Amino acid sequence: MAVVYVIQTYPDELEADFLEFFGVDLLDLWRGRLSLRRVGVLIKSLLSKPGGSTLLMAMDERAKWAERDYFLARISDALELSNFLFLKANVSDDDTRDLEFPAPIPRPGEPEPQPTSEPEFSDARELTAFFGRLNSL
C-alpha cells in the first residue's frame, strides 16, 4: 500500500506537513483517531502543493521550485541568450571575442548543465537561401 510506504519512508516530513497544513498530528494514526484512508487523502493533497510541502520536496527535488520559479528562470535564460546574440550580431568581433555563451540557471533536481560551445552563425548566402525558400511558400 502506497500510504504505508510513504509513512515508513518519510515520517518526519509527513508529520511536519500534517501539522503545518492541516493541524493534524500523525501520531493520531497510532492512537486510533486517524484512519489510513484519511492519511492517504491528506498525502494526496500534499502532493499537489509544489514549493511548500516538505514531503513533496523530499520525494522529488524539482518540487523545491514553484511553477513561477521555472517560468522566471526560463525568461531569464532567454533574455541572457537574446542579449548575447544581439551583441554578437551588432558589435565588432574584436569586442566580443571574450564574450562567453550564457549558461542557463541551474534548476533543482536537474543535472548541472554542461558548458556548450558557441553556436555557429550562418553566412549571408545561407540566410538568402533560407529566406528565399520562405518566400516561395
Short mmCIF file of C-alpha atoms in Angstrom, two decimals:
data_model
loop_
_atom_site.label_atom_id
_atom_site.label_comp_id
_atom_site.label_asym_id
_atom_site.label_seq_id
_atom_site.Cartn_x
_atom_site.Cartn_y
_atom_site.Cartn_z
CA MET A 1 0.00 0.00 0.00
CA ALA A 2 1.42 3.41 -1.02
CA VAL A 3 0.24 5.16 2.15
CA VAL A 4 2.21 2.78 4.37
CA TYR A 5 5.29 3.20 2.15
CA VAL A 6 5.14 6.99 2.47
CA ILE A 7 4.66 6.79 6.24
CA GLN A 8 7.64 4.44 6.59
CA THR A 9 9.93 6.29 4.17
CA TYR A 10 9.20 9.94 5.02
CA PRO A 11 7.85 10.02 8.60
CA ASP A 12 9.44 13.33 9.65
CA GLU A 13 8.41 15.23 6.52
CA LEU A 14 4.89 13.80 6.70
CA GLU A 15 4.49 14.73 10.35
CA ALA A 16 5.74 18.29 9.75
CA ASP A 17 3.40 18.80 6.78
CA PHE A 18 0.38 17.36 8.57
CA LEU A 19 0.89 19.78 11.45
CA GLU A 20 1.66 22.78 9.24
CA PHE A 21 -1.05 22.40 6.59
CA PHE A 22 -3.85 20.52 8.37
CA GLY A 23 -3.23 20.82 12.10
CA VAL A 24 -3.32 17.01 12.32
CA ASP A 25 -0.90 15.02 14.45
CA LEU A 26 0.40 11.94 12.63
CA LEU A 27 0.58 10.15 15.99
CA ASP A 28 -3.23 10.13 15.95
CA LEU A 29 -2.90 7.26 13.47
CA TRP A 30 -1.47 5.07 16.24
CA ARG A 31 -3.87 6.46 18.81
CA GLY A 32 -6.82 5.31 16.70
CA ARG A 33 -8.09 8.85 15.93
CA LEU A 34 -6.88 8.90 12.31
CA SER A 35 -7.56 6.31 9.60
CA LEU A 36 -5.21 5.18 6.84
CA ARG A 37 -7.77 6.37 4.31
CA ARG A 38 -7.66 9.90 5.72
CA VAL A 39 -3.87 9.82 5.80
CA GLY A 40 -3.96 8.84 2.12
CA VAL A 41 -6.31 11.73 1.32
CA LEU A 42 -4.05 14.19 3.15
CA ILE A 43 -0.94 12.82 1.41
CA LYS A 44 -2.66 13.22 -1.96
CA SER A 45 -3.42 16.84 -1.06
CA LEU A 46 0.19 17.44 -0.01
CA LEU A 47 1.47 16.16 -3.35
CA SER A 48 -0.38 18.98 -5.12
CA LYS A 49 1.39 21.73 -3.14
CA PRO A 50 4.62 22.38 -5.09
CA GLY A 51 7.13 24.64 -3.44
CA GLY A 52 5.62 24.29 0.03
CA SER A 53 5.34 20.67 1.07
CA THR A 54 8.44 19.18 2.71
CA LEU A 55 7.12 15.72 1.82
CA LEU A 56 6.95 16.58 -1.87
CA MET A 57 10.39 18.20 -1.77
CA ALA A 58 11.84 15.06 -0.15
CA MET A 59 10.21 12.84 -2.76
CA ASP A 60 11.14 14.99 -5.77
CA GLU A 61 13.83 17.66 -5.58
CA ARG A 62 12.32 19.54 -8.54
CA ALA A 63 9.35 20.46 -6.31
CA LYS A 64 11.54 22.92 -4.41
CA TRP A 65 10.61 25.45 -7.06
CA ALA A 66 7.07 26.52 -7.82
CA GLU A 67 5.91 26.78 -11.42
CA ARG A 68 6.51 30.54 -11.43
CA ASP A 69 10.16 29.99 -10.47
CA TYR A 70 10.64 27.77 -13.53
CA PHE A 71 8.98 30.42 -15.72
CA LEU A 72 11.23 33.14 -14.31
CA ALA A 73 14.35 31.03 -14.87
CA ARG A 74 13.30 30.32 -18.45
CA ILE A 75 12.63 34.03 -19.10
CA SER A 76 15.99 34.94 -17.59
CA ASP A 77 17.78 32.35 -19.74
CA ALA A 78 16.01 33.65 -22.86
CA LEU A 79 16.99 37.25 -22.05
CA GLU A 80 20.61 36.27 -21.49
CA LEU A 81 20.69 34.43 -24.82
CA SER A 82 18.96 37.32 -26.59
CA ASN A 83 21.49 39.82 -25.23
CA PHE A 84 24.36 37.53 -26.20
CA LEU A 85 23.09 37.14 -29.77
CA PHE A 86 22.39 40.88 -30.07
CA LEU A 87 25.94 41.72 -29.01
CA LYS A 88 27.43 39.11 -31.34
CA ALA A 89 25.44 40.48 -34.27
CA ASN A 90 25.94 44.19 -33.65
CA VAL A 91 29.39 44.60 -32.10
CA SER A 92 32.71 44.02 -33.82
CA ASP A 93 34.36 40.64 -33.41
CA ASP A 94 37.31 42.17 -31.56
CA ASP A 95 35.00 43.47 -28.79
CA THR A 96 33.01 40.23 -28.39
CA ARG A 97 35.86 37.74 -28.70
CA ASP A 98 35.98 37.15 -24.92
CA LEU A 99 32.20 37.12 -24.52
CA GLU A 100 31.11 33.72 -23.19
CA PHE A 101 27.96 31.91 -24.21
CA PRO A 102 25.45 32.34 -21.33
CA ALA A 103 24.92 29.37 -19.04
CA PRO A 104 21.32 28.58 -18.04
CA ILE A 105 20.21 29.00 -14.43
CA PRO A 106 20.58 25.64 -12.64
CA ARG A 107 17.25 24.04 -11.75
CA PRO A 108 16.77 21.82 -8.67
CA GLY A 109 16.74 18.11 -9.39
CA GLU A 110 18.27 18.51 -12.85
CA PRO A 111 21.87 17.70 -13.73
CA GLU A 112 24.29 20.60 -13.91
CA PRO A 113 24.22 21.97 -17.45
CA GLN A 114 27.33 21.21 -19.45
CA PRO A 115 29.09 24.19 -20.96
CA THR A 116 28.10 24.43 -24.58
CA SER A 117 30.23 25.68 -27.37
CA GLU A 118 29.37 28.91 -29.09
CA PRO A 119 26.72 28.44 -31.77
CA GLU A 120 27.75 28.67 -35.39
CA PHE A 121 26.25 31.55 -37.31
CA SER A 122 25.07 31.32 -40.90
CA ASP A 123 26.74 33.34 -43.61
CA ALA A 124 24.91 35.70 -45.98
CA ARG A 125 24.49 33.06 -48.69
CA GLU A 126 22.78 30.60 -46.34
CA LEU A 127 20.45 33.31 -45.00
CA THR A 128 19.50 34.40 -48.51
CA ALA A 129 18.68 30.82 -49.48
CA PHE A 130 16.65 30.28 -46.29
CA PHE A 131 14.55 33.42 -46.72
CA GLY A 132 14.16 32.70 -50.45
CA ARG A 133 12.61 29.32 -49.58
CA LEU A 134 10.27 31.04 -47.12
CA ASN A 135 9.14 33.50 -49.79
CA SER A 136 8.29 30.71 -52.21
CA LEU A 137 5.86 29.02 -49.81
#
